[in-house]
PDB file of C-alpha atoms in Angstrom:
ATOM      1  CA  VAL X 211     111.994  78.612 103.010  1.00  0.00           C
ATOM      2  CA  GLN X 212     110.721  81.420 105.591  1.00  0.00           C
ATOM      3  CA  LEU X 213     109.371  85.055 103.970  1.00  0.00           C
ATOM      4  CA  GLN X 214     110.058  88.440 106.441  1.00  0.00           C
ATOM      5  CA  ALA X 215     108.237  91.357 105.624  1.00  0.00           C
ATOM      6  CA  SER X 216     109.334  94.679 107.124  1.00  0.00           C
ATOM      7  CA  GLY X 217     109.120  98.564 106.846  1.00  0.00           C
ATOM      8  CA  GLY X 218     105.643  98.986 106.803  1.00  0.00           C
ATOM      9  CA  GLY X 219     103.852 102.333 109.132  1.00  0.00           C
ATOM     10  CA  LEU X 220     101.998 105.239 108.911  1.00  0.00           C
ATOM     11  CA  VAL X 221     102.394 107.680 106.254  1.00  0.00           C
ATOM     12  CA  GLN X 222     100.679 110.919 105.200  1.00  0.00           C
ATOM     13  CA  PRO X 223      98.893 111.309 101.401  1.00  0.00           C
ATOM     14  CA  GLY X 224     101.234 112.010  99.080  1.00  0.00           C
ATOM     15  CA  GLY X 225     104.002 110.589 100.759  1.00  0.00           C
ATOM     16  CA  SER X 226     106.153 107.498 100.078  1.00  0.00           C
ATOM     17  CA  LEU X 227     107.443 103.906 101.866  1.00  0.00           C
ATOM     18  CA  GLY X 228     109.625 101.292 101.219  1.00  0.00           C
ATOM     19  CA  LEU X 229     109.093  97.517 101.925  1.00  0.00           C
ATOM     20  CA  SER X 230     111.259  94.831 102.192  1.00  0.00           C
ATOM     21  CA  CYS X 231     110.964  91.034 102.281  1.00  0.00           C
ATOM     22  CA  ALA X 232     113.738  88.723 103.269  1.00  0.00           C
ATOM     23  CA  ALA X 233     113.524  85.488 102.229  1.00  0.00           C
ATOM     24  CA  SER X 234     115.990  82.945 104.273  1.00  0.00           C
ATOM     25  CA  GLU X 235     116.641  81.358 100.783  1.00  0.00           C
ATOM     26  CA  ARG X 236     115.884  81.321  97.850  1.00  0.00           C
ATOM     27  CA  PRO X 237     112.534  79.563  96.732  1.00  0.00           C
ATOM     28  CA  LEU X 238     112.884  76.440  95.129  1.00  0.00           C
ATOM     29  CA  SER X 239     109.293  76.176  93.838  1.00  0.00           C
ATOM     30  CA  SER X 240     109.568  79.016  91.405  1.00  0.00           C
ATOM     31  CA  ASP X 241     111.483  82.333  90.244  1.00  0.00           C
ATOM     32  CA  ARG X 242     108.924  84.621  91.189  1.00  0.00           C
ATOM     33  CA  MET X 243     108.030  86.999  94.141  1.00  0.00           C
ATOM     34  CA  GLY X 244     104.963  88.896  94.455  1.00  0.00           C
ATOM     35  CA  TRP X 245     103.270  91.633  97.011  1.00  0.00           C
ATOM     36  CA  PHE X 246     100.061  91.610  97.559  1.00  0.00           C
ATOM     37  CA  ARG X 247      97.760  93.248  99.928  1.00  0.00           C
ATOM     38  CA  GLN X 248      94.528  93.211 101.687  1.00  0.00           C
ATOM     39  CA  ALA X 249      92.312  95.423 103.421  1.00  0.00           C
ATOM     40  CA  PRO X 250      90.067  94.570 106.244  1.00  0.00           C
ATOM     41  CA  GLY X 251      86.744  93.439 104.584  1.00  0.00           C
ATOM     42  CA  LYS X 252      87.852  93.397 101.156  1.00  0.00           C
ATOM     43  CA  GLU X 253      89.560  91.165  98.768  1.00  0.00           C
ATOM     44  CA  ARG X 254      93.483  90.432  98.733  1.00  0.00           C
ATOM     45  CA  GLU X 255      94.820  92.469  95.802  1.00  0.00           C
ATOM     46  CA  PHE X 256      97.895  91.944  93.737  1.00  0.00           C
ATOM     47  CA  VAL X 257     100.429  94.790  93.705  1.00  0.00           C
ATOM     48  CA  ALA X 258     103.364  93.439  91.408  1.00  0.00           C
ATOM     49  CA  THR X 259     105.592  90.477  91.202  1.00  0.00           C
ATOM     50  CA  VAL X 260     109.515  90.038  90.208  1.00  0.00           C
ATOM     51  CA  THR X 261     111.296  87.160  88.788  1.00  0.00           C
ATOM     52  CA  TRP X 262     114.849  86.224  90.959  1.00  0.00           C
ATOM     53  CA  SER X 263     116.528  85.636  88.078  1.00  0.00           C
ATOM     54  CA  GLY X 264     116.225  88.542  85.321  1.00  0.00           C
ATOM     55  CA  GLY X 265     114.174  90.945  87.185  1.00  0.00           C
ATOM     56  CA  ASP X 266     111.429  90.875  85.105  1.00  0.00           C
ATOM     57  CA  THR X 267     108.223  92.927  86.805  1.00  0.00           C
ATOM     58  CA  TRP X 268     104.751  92.810  86.306  1.00  0.00           C
ATOM     59  CA  TYR X 269     102.647  95.474  88.304  1.00  0.00           C
ATOM     60  CA  GLY X 270      98.644  95.591  89.401  1.00  0.00           C
ATOM     61  CA  ASP X 271      96.779  98.649  88.383  1.00  0.00           C
ATOM     62  CA  ILE X 272      96.950  99.513  91.763  1.00  0.00           C
ATOM     63  CA  ALA X 273     100.565 100.049  91.324  1.00  0.00           C
ATOM     64  CA  LYS X 274     101.525 101.069  87.919  1.00  0.00           C
ATOM     65  CA  GLY X 275     102.823 104.723  87.731  1.00  0.00           C
ATOM     66  CA  ARG X 276     103.614 104.882  91.748  1.00  0.00           C
ATOM     67  CA  PHE X 277     105.209 101.155  93.106  1.00  0.00           C
ATOM     68  CA  THR X 278     108.178  99.895  91.966  1.00  0.00           C
ATOM     69  CA  VAL X 279     109.483  96.320  92.714  1.00  0.00           C
ATOM     70  CA  ALA X 280     113.082  94.638  92.730  1.00  0.00           C
ATOM     71  CA  ARG X 281     115.246  92.289  94.154  1.00  0.00           C
ATOM     72  CA  ASP X 282     118.560  92.071  95.733  1.00  0.00           C
ATOM     73  CA  ILE X 283     120.040  88.397  94.684  1.00  0.00           C
ATOM     74  CA  ALA X 284     122.553  88.754  96.826  1.00  0.00           C
ATOM     75  CA  LYS X 285     120.733  89.534 100.210  1.00  0.00           C
ATOM     76  CA  ASN X 286     117.494  87.168  98.719  1.00  0.00           C
ATOM     77  CA  THR X 287     115.421  90.259  98.971  1.00  0.00           C
ATOM     78  CA  VAL X 288     112.349  91.389  97.645  1.00  0.00           C
ATOM     79  CA  TYR X 289     111.516  95.411  97.844  1.00  0.00           C
ATOM     80  CA  LEU X 290     108.885  97.537  97.549  1.00  0.00           C
ATOM     81  CA  GLN X 291     108.935 101.261  96.888  1.00  0.00           C
ATOM     82  CA  MET X 292     105.439 102.990  97.153  1.00  0.00           C
ATOM     83  CA  ASN X 293     105.064 106.462  96.142  1.00  0.00           C
ATOM     84  CA  ARG X 294     102.031 108.829  96.016  1.00  0.00           C
ATOM     85  CA  LEU X 295     100.394 106.890  98.744  1.00  0.00           C
ATOM     86  CA  LYS X 296      96.765 107.503  98.757  1.00  0.00           C
ATOM     87  CA  PRO X 297      94.378 106.633 101.946  1.00  0.00           C
ATOM     88  CA  GLU X 298      92.931 103.746  99.891  1.00  0.00           C
ATOM     89  CA  ASP X 299      96.417 101.358  99.609  1.00  0.00           C
ATOM     90  CA  SER X 300      96.022 101.289 103.649  1.00  0.00           C
ATOM     91  CA  ALA X 301      96.308  97.574 103.708  1.00  0.00           C
ATOM     92  CA  VAL X 302      98.021  94.754 105.161  1.00  0.00           C
ATOM     93  CA  TYR X 303     101.108  94.157 102.307  1.00  0.00           C
ATOM     94  CA  PHE X 304     102.639  90.513 102.545  1.00  0.00           C
ATOM     95  CA  CYS X 305     105.337  89.035 100.248  1.00  0.00           C
ATOM     96  CA  ALA X 306     104.690  85.231  98.746  1.00  0.00           C
ATOM     97  CA  VAL X 307     106.066  83.000  95.972  1.00  0.00           C
ATOM     98  CA  VAL X 308     104.045  83.446  93.225  1.00  0.00           C
ATOM     99  CA  GLY X 309     103.893  80.496  91.031  1.00  0.00           C
ATOM    100  CA  GLU X 310     102.361  80.626  86.993  1.00  0.00           C
ATOM    101  CA  ASP X 311      99.651  82.928  87.327  1.00  0.00           C
ATOM    102  CA  ILE X 312     101.859  86.355  87.919  1.00  0.00           C
ATOM    103  CA  GLN X 313      98.822  87.744  90.222  1.00  0.00           C
ATOM    104  CA  MET X 314      98.768  84.762  92.395  1.00  0.00           C
ATOM    105  CA  PRO X 315     100.345  83.343  95.300  1.00  0.00           C
ATOM    106  CA  LEU X 316     101.493  79.792  95.017  1.00  0.00           C
ATOM    107  CA  ALA X 317      99.316  77.509  96.446  1.00  0.00           C
ATOM    108  CA  ALA X 318     100.254  76.270  99.732  1.00  0.00           C
ATOM    109  CA  GLY X 319     103.566  78.075  99.012  1.00  0.00           C
ATOM    110  CA  PRO X 320     105.859  80.577 101.134  1.00  0.00           C
ATOM    111  CA  ARG X 321     104.175  83.536 102.050  1.00  0.00           C
ATOM    112  CA  GLY X 322     105.246  86.444 105.111  1.00  0.00           C
ATOM    113  CA  GLN X 323     103.372  87.439 107.915  1.00  0.00           C
ATOM    114  CA  GLY X 324     102.687  91.072 106.653  1.00  0.00           C
ATOM    115  CA  THR X 325     102.974  94.542 107.688  1.00  0.00           C
ATOM    116  CA  GLN X 326     100.253  97.133 107.812  1.00  0.00           C
ATOM    117  CA  VAL X 327     100.584 100.195 105.934  1.00  0.00           C
ATOM    118  CA  THR X 328      98.619 102.875 106.782  1.00  0.00           C
ATOM    119  CA  VAL X 329      97.966 106.265 104.792  1.00  0.00           C
ATOM    120  CA  SER X 330      96.534 109.084 106.776  1.00  0.00           C
ATOM    121  CA  SER X 331      96.883 112.668 107.335  1.00  0.00           C
TER     122      SER X 331
END
């Protein structure tokens, strides 16, 4: 399975941005797909997870109330809509197959290359 993230860019504080993660095929190793982010010099952070089958969602504290995760089964694509962005949201965002722990990428599982999000005026 290959994951391709896209949609990053430069946005002003308070603005919105949508990310996409296209999977070459539905992962067999897990029903869950997650978004994570990592800024230079900082630890990886959990953003959100969604299940392919039922569309169940979970959000990290950094995303609650501002971000929305969704999936399109027909397109094998997971989305992350980010609203009311803040400068501290600047990071590389990547998608990954998620295991039993909804806040962790599956060990040795597929993950995308990441897309840069910069929030700045």
